[in-house]
Amino acid sequence: MQSVFNITNKTHGPIEGLTCVVQNYAWGKCGAQSLAGRLKKQSDSAFDLDDNTPFAEYWIGTHPNGPARMSKSGEKLSDYLKTCNDAVGVVPSGYPPDDLPFMMKVLSIKTALSIQSHPDKVLAQMLHKTYPDIYKDPNHKPEMAVALTQFEAMCGFRLISEIKTNILQFPELRAVLGYAAEQFLDDTVTDESDEDIKREALRYMLRSFMECADDFMNIQILAMISRLSSLQSEMQIETESCANGHIRTSSTSTANHDNEYVQQLILRLHYDYPKDRGVMCPLLLNCLRLNAGEAFFMGPNEPHSYISGDIVECMALSDNTVRAGLTPKFKDVDTLCSMLHYRSGKPSSLLTPVYIDKYTQLYRPPISECAEFEVERCIIPANTETVNSPPSMACGSLLLVCNGSARIASGDVVMLLPEGSVVFVPPHTVLSISTNDEDVMLFRSHANMTWFNDKDPFQIK
C-alpha cells in the first residue's frame, strides 16, 4: 500500500517548551472556572485570569490566528519548523514537510457552540474558491474531542423512530415542519427502510425545518418554552413531594429519563440563545453525555454541536465551518442542507481508546477520514521514578501537561513542567518522565500513523 506520508531525514533539535495562546470567545467559561484559563495561568504566572473574562480555548499549534511560540526565543513555532523541517518528520500526503498538519486545543464550554458541520476536502476546495471571504482555506476539518470532565454534545441524526416520537410529543416541532412532518410520520419511513429512503426523508425534514419563516418559528419556540417550563415546575413539585416521603405512583423508564433531559436541555439552550431555531435541534439530533476519558470523532458532513464541559480537541488545520443555529455568526443554510450525509441512528463516532503501554491510551480516528492526527492520553502515577512513555514517534508531536507536574528529560535536556506546560517533541525522541507526589496526565497529538506501518510503533489493526 502506498504511504500517505512524506519523509524528511535531516537532524532535528531537542524538545522545546512552548508558550501558547488563549482565545476569549463568548461561549467560554470565565476566570478560574475555565480549565483553559487555569492551564494558561499555571504555566504563565503573569497571565491575568480575570473573573469576568471568558477563556474558551487554549490553542496549541501553528495556526496563524493563535500561534505557539518557543518559550526561550519567542520565535513562532511555525518559523522554527521552517528553519528545521526535519523536526516535523512524517506528514500526510498533500501537506508541507515543514509544518504540523493538526492543532490541539483545550476547550472550556459554558454555553453551546453552533449547530455546525465541516466540509470534506472536495467541498472545502469549492467553497474556498467561490466564497474565499467566508471559507478561508481549501482544507477539510476532521475533529476529535476527548472529555476531561462530564461533557455534553449533539452529534448526527437520531433514529427515525425517535424523531417520529418527538414529532408526536412536541406539537411545536410538528407545526414547524408542516407537511414534512406528515410525510415523515408515514409508515413507509422506518428505521429498517432503505438508506436512500431515510436519507431523503431526513433531507426534506431538515430543509423544511431550516426554511420555516422566522416569525412562525419564534411563535412555536416560545410556545414550547412556556409549555416545558410548566412541566419542569410540575416535576419540581413532584420531586419535592417525593423528598417529603410521598410515594410516586409512576416509575421513570430510561426513555422518560432521556425525554426529561432533552426538555431541560431545550430550556437551557433557549436561555442562552432565545428564539434561535437551534433550540429545537435536540429533538432531531443525538444527545451525547460523555464521562472523562470518553471520546468521539467528527468526520465531514455530519451535524454536531458541543454543549458544555471541558475537552481536549484535536483537529486538522482549517477554519472551515458551516453553521446553521445557536450562533450570531453567518448561517449558511443552503450549504449545510446540501452537504450532510443524512445518516440516522445511534452515533458511530464514539472512539474506544487502546492501551499502547502501561500508562498510555491511544485515540485513533479512521484513517479513511483523518490522516492528520491521533491523540494519546498518558496517566503516570505519583512518585514514579522514570518511565519512557509515551513512546518515540517518527513524526513531530505536541505534548500538554494537563494535570499535575512532571520532570521530562530527553538526552541532555531536562525540563520541569508545571500543569499547563506545552512541549514540542521532534521525531524519534525518547522521553523519560518522572513524577512527584501527584498523578500526572499528559496529552500528546501527532499524525495518524496507521498507514505508515514500518514507522507505526503501535501496529494496531
mmCIF file of C-alpha atoms in Angstrom, residues 110-298:
data_model
loop_
_atom_site.group_PDB
_atom_site.id
_atom_site.type_symbol
_atom_site.label_atom_id
_atom_site.label_comp_id
_atom_site.label_asym_id
_atom_site.label_seq_id
_atom_site.Cartn_x
_atom_site.Cartn_y
_atom_site.Cartn_z
ATOM 1 C CA LYS A 110 -20.153 27.212 29.303
ATOM 2 C CA THR A 111 -22.777 27.719 26.587
ATOM 3 C CA ALA A 112 -23.332 25.715 23.418
ATOM 4 C CA LEU A 113 -21.285 26.171 20.282
ATOM 5 C CA SER A 114 -23.128 26.493 16.984
ATOM 6 C CA ILE A 115 -25.023 23.731 15.195
ATOM 7 C CA GLN A 116 -22.439 23.085 12.504
ATOM 8 C CA SER A 117 -20.769 20.750 10.077
ATOM 9 C CA HIS A 118 -17.408 20.656 8.339
ATOM 10 C CA PRO A 119 -16.991 20.054 4.585
ATOM 11 C CA ASP A 120 -14.971 17.243 3.071
ATOM 12 C CA LYS A 121 -11.907 18.168 1.023
ATOM 13 C CA VAL A 122 -13.721 18.404 -2.317
ATOM 14 C CA LEU A 123 -16.443 20.684 -0.964
ATOM 15 C CA ALA A 124 -13.919 22.712 1.054
ATOM 16 C CA GLN A 125 -11.964 23.476 -2.106
ATOM 17 C CA MET A 126 -15.125 24.539 -3.940
ATOM 18 C CA LEU A 127 -16.341 26.722 -1.059
ATOM 19 C CA HIS A 128 -12.957 28.389 -0.702
ATOM 20 C CA LYS A 129 -12.805 29.130 -4.407
ATOM 21 C CA THR A 130 -16.363 30.501 -4.528
ATOM 22 C CA TYR A 131 -16.587 32.270 -1.154
ATOM 23 C CA PRO A 132 -12.994 32.976 -0.034
ATOM 24 C CA ASP A 133 -14.100 35.657 2.433
ATOM 25 C CA ILE A 134 -16.219 33.097 4.334
ATOM 26 C CA TYR A 135 -14.328 29.848 3.782
ATOM 27 C CA LYS A 136 -10.739 30.968 4.086
ATOM 28 C CA ASP A 137 -8.855 27.755 3.241
ATOM 29 C CA PRO A 138 -9.361 24.721 0.967
ATOM 30 C CA ASN A 139 -8.922 22.049 3.642
ATOM 31 C CA HIS A 140 -11.306 19.735 5.454
ATOM 32 C CA LYS A 141 -11.596 19.846 9.253
ATOM 33 C CA PRO A 142 -11.999 16.474 10.980
ATOM 34 C CA GLU A 143 -12.157 16.840 14.769
ATOM 35 C CA MET A 144 -11.779 14.658 17.850
ATOM 36 C CA ALA A 145 -12.984 15.516 21.366
ATOM 37 C CA VAL A 146 -11.694 13.726 24.486
ATOM 38 C CA ALA A 147 -13.695 14.571 27.604
ATOM 39 C CA LEU A 148 -11.814 15.904 30.629
ATOM 40 C CA THR A 149 -14.984 16.402 32.675
ATOM 41 C CA GLN A 150 -18.604 15.466 32.052
ATOM 42 C CA PHE A 151 -19.224 16.655 28.516
ATOM 43 C CA GLU A 152 -22.423 17.220 26.525
ATOM 44 C CA ALA A 153 -22.750 17.345 22.758
ATOM 45 C CA MET A 154 -25.141 16.732 19.883
ATOM 46 C CA CYS A 155 -23.979 14.562 17.015
ATOM 47 C CA GLY A 156 -25.720 13.087 13.956
ATOM 48 C CA PHE A 157 -29.426 12.447 13.362
ATOM 49 C CA ARG A 158 -31.453 10.379 15.801
ATOM 50 C CA LEU A 159 -33.099 7.111 14.829
ATOM 51 C CA ILE A 160 -36.089 7.649 12.555
ATOM 52 C CA SER A 161 -38.325 6.166 15.270
ATOM 53 C CA GLU A 162 -37.018 8.630 17.863
ATOM 54 C CA ILE A 163 -37.631 11.616 15.596
ATOM 55 C CA LYS A 164 -41.173 10.353 14.907
ATOM 56 C CA THR A 165 -41.799 10.100 18.651
ATOM 57 C CA ASN A 166 -40.583 13.651 19.145
ATOM 58 C CA ILE A 167 -42.785 14.971 16.328
ATOM 59 C CA LEU A 168 -45.795 13.395 18.047
ATOM 60 C CA GLN A 169 -44.830 14.530 21.556
ATOM 61 C CA PHE A 170 -43.805 18.079 20.625
ATOM 62 C CA PRO A 171 -46.653 19.775 18.718
ATOM 63 C CA GLU A 172 -44.483 22.854 18.171
ATOM 64 C CA LEU A 173 -41.958 20.797 16.181
ATOM 65 C CA ARG A 174 -44.794 19.267 14.147
ATOM 66 C CA ALA A 175 -46.123 22.738 13.372
ATOM 67 C CA VAL A 176 -42.702 23.986 12.280
ATOM 68 C CA LEU A 177 -42.162 21.023 9.964
ATOM 69 C CA GLY A 178 -45.626 21.341 8.405
ATOM 70 C CA TYR A 179 -46.218 18.909 5.547
ATOM 71 C CA ALA A 180 -42.738 17.428 6.047
ATOM 72 C CA ALA A 181 -43.872 16.154 9.461
ATOM 73 C CA GLU A 182 -46.794 14.289 7.963
ATOM 74 C CA GLN A 183 -44.564 12.727 5.312
ATOM 75 C CA PHE A 184 -42.009 11.754 7.938
ATOM 76 C CA LEU A 185 -44.700 10.067 10.045
ATOM 77 C CA ASP A 186 -45.713 7.886 7.093
ATOM 78 C CA ASP A 187 -45.360 4.160 7.755
ATOM 79 C CA THR A 188 -43.097 3.767 4.717
ATOM 80 C CA VAL A 189 -40.263 5.586 6.557
ATOM 81 C CA THR A 190 -38.866 3.450 9.387
ATOM 82 C CA ASP A 191 -35.566 2.546 10.982
ATOM 83 C CA GLU A 192 -35.484 -0.509 8.696
ATOM 84 C CA SER A 193 -36.147 1.421 5.485
ATOM 85 C CA ASP A 194 -33.672 1.573 2.642
ATOM 86 C CA GLU A 195 -30.888 4.084 3.353
ATOM 87 C CA ASP A 196 -31.880 6.225 0.374
ATOM 88 C CA ILE A 197 -35.465 6.486 1.657
ATOM 89 C CA LYS A 198 -34.287 7.527 5.112
ATOM 90 C CA ARG A 199 -31.805 9.976 3.651
ATOM 91 C CA GLU A 200 -34.424 11.720 1.513
ATOM 92 C CA ALA A 201 -36.894 11.879 4.427
ATOM 93 C CA LEU A 202 -34.251 13.462 6.678
ATOM 94 C CA ARG A 203 -33.174 15.902 3.953
ATOM 95 C CA TYR A 204 -36.727 17.095 3.308
ATOM 96 C CA MET A 205 -37.432 17.359 7.023
ATOM 97 C CA LEU A 206 -34.286 19.400 7.749
ATOM 98 C CA ARG A 207 -34.833 21.693 4.783
ATOM 99 C CA SER A 208 -38.409 22.363 5.961
ATOM 100 C CA PHE A 209 -37.143 22.997 9.486
ATOM 101 C CA MET A 210 -34.419 25.418 8.378
ATOM 102 C CA GLU A 211 -36.675 27.279 5.925
ATOM 103 C CA CYS A 212 -39.560 27.795 8.343
ATOM 104 C CA ALA A 213 -40.341 31.539 8.488
ATOM 105 C CA ASP A 214 -38.675 33.286 11.420
ATOM 106 C CA ASP A 215 -41.921 34.774 12.778
ATOM 107 C CA PHE A 216 -43.693 31.420 12.829
ATOM 108 C CA MET A 217 -40.612 29.688 14.239
ATOM 109 C CA ASN A 218 -40.429 32.248 17.066
ATOM 110 C CA ILE A 219 -44.109 31.691 17.959
ATOM 111 C CA GLN A 220 -43.579 27.922 18.163
ATOM 112 C CA ILE A 221 -40.344 28.208 20.156
ATOM 113 C CA LEU A 222 -41.987 30.492 22.725
ATOM 114 C CA ALA A 223 -44.970 28.154 22.956
ATOM 115 C CA MET A 224 -42.648 25.207 23.529
ATOM 116 C CA ILE A 225 -40.633 27.044 26.174
ATOM 117 C CA SER A 226 -43.809 28.071 28.013
ATOM 118 C CA ARG A 227 -45.133 24.508 27.956
ATOM 119 C CA LEU A 228 -41.841 22.899 29.022
ATOM 120 C CA SER A 229 -41.318 25.441 31.790
ATOM 121 C CA SER A 230 -44.699 24.490 33.231
ATOM 122 C CA LEU A 231 -43.813 20.787 33.011
ATOM 123 C CA GLN A 232 -40.499 21.394 34.743
ATOM 124 C CA SER A 233 -42.287 23.254 37.550
ATOM 125 C CA GLU A 234 -44.674 20.324 37.987
ATOM 126 C CA MET A 235 -41.760 17.869 38.075
ATOM 127 C CA GLN A 236 -40.033 20.007 40.695
ATOM 128 C CA ILE A 237 -43.155 19.895 42.874
ATOM 129 C CA GLU A 238 -43.354 16.136 42.394
ATOM 130 C CA THR A 239 -39.671 15.748 43.304
ATOM 131 C CA GLU A 240 -40.172 17.778 46.475
ATOM 132 C CA SER A 241 -43.182 15.620 47.355
ATOM 133 C CA CYS A 242 -41.036 12.502 46.976
ATOM 134 C CA ALA A 243 -38.392 14.026 49.202
ATOM 135 C CA ASN A 244 -41.074 14.652 51.854
ATOM 136 C CA GLY A 245 -41.993 10.972 51.925
ATOM 137 C CA HIS A 246 -44.833 10.843 49.397
ATOM 138 C CA ILE A 247 -44.829 7.795 47.124
ATOM 139 C CA ARG A 248 -44.847 8.356 43.373
ATOM 140 C CA THR A 249 -47.493 6.411 41.528
ATOM 141 C CA SER A 250 -45.478 6.066 38.309
ATOM 142 C CA SER A 251 -41.986 4.870 37.601
ATOM 143 C CA THR A 252 -39.497 6.564 35.279
ATOM 144 C CA SER A 253 -38.221 4.486 32.381
ATOM 145 C CA THR A 254 -35.000 5.093 30.532
ATOM 146 C CA ALA A 255 -36.907 6.730 27.656
ATOM 147 C CA ASN A 256 -38.743 9.054 30.031
ATOM 148 C CA HIS A 257 -35.493 9.984 31.735
ATOM 149 C CA ASP A 258 -33.941 10.855 28.377
ATOM 150 C CA ASN A 259 -37.050 12.870 27.487
ATOM 151 C CA GLU A 260 -36.720 14.826 30.726
ATOM 152 C CA TYR A 261 -33.071 15.547 29.943
ATOM 153 C CA VAL A 262 -33.954 16.755 26.441
ATOM 154 C CA GLN A 263 -36.629 19.083 27.845
ATOM 155 C CA GLN A 264 -34.136 20.567 30.280
ATOM 156 C CA LEU A 265 -31.576 20.937 27.516
ATOM 157 C CA ILE A 266 -34.063 22.806 25.313
ATOM 158 C CA LEU A 267 -34.759 25.226 28.167
ATOM 159 C CA ARG A 268 -31.036 25.755 28.750
ATOM 160 C CA LEU A 269 -30.368 26.395 25.074
ATOM 161 C CA HIS A 270 -33.220 28.889 24.881
ATOM 162 C CA TYR A 271 -31.883 30.741 27.916
ATOM 163 C CA ASP A 272 -28.562 31.235 26.108
ATOM 164 C CA TYR A 273 -29.926 31.618 22.549
ATOM 165 C CA PRO A 274 -33.505 32.900 22.793
ATOM 166 C CA LYS A 275 -35.725 32.231 19.760
ATOM 167 C CA ASP A 276 -32.876 30.521 17.874
ATOM 168 C CA ARG A 277 -34.201 27.555 15.886
ATOM 169 C CA GLY A 278 -31.242 25.524 17.102
ATOM 170 C CA VAL A 279 -33.142 25.278 20.404
ATOM 171 C CA MET A 280 -35.251 22.511 18.800
ATOM 172 C CA CYS A 281 -32.282 20.527 17.487
ATOM 173 C CA PRO A 282 -32.083 18.132 20.480
ATOM 174 C CA LEU A 283 -35.338 16.668 19.121
ATOM 175 C CA LEU A 284 -33.625 15.811 15.824
ATOM 176 C CA LEU A 285 -30.010 15.073 16.775
ATOM 177 C CA ASN A 286 -28.416 12.523 19.093
ATOM 178 C CA CYS A 287 -27.624 13.933 22.524
ATOM 179 C CA LEU A 288 -24.328 12.677 23.966
ATOM 180 C CA ARG A 289 -23.220 12.743 27.585
ATOM 181 C CA LEU A 290 -19.601 11.613 27.937
ATOM 182 C CA ASN A 291 -17.557 10.997 31.067
ATOM 183 C CA ALA A 292 -13.889 11.913 31.476
ATOM 184 C CA GLY A 293 -11.744 9.784 29.173
ATOM 185 C CA GLU A 294 -14.526 9.082 26.667
ATOM 186 C CA ALA A 295 -14.167 10.496 23.165
ATOM 187 C CA PHE A 296 -15.837 10.916 19.816
ATOM 188 C CA PHE A 297 -14.581 11.695 16.322
ATOM 189 C CA MET A 298 -16.410 14.016 13.965
#
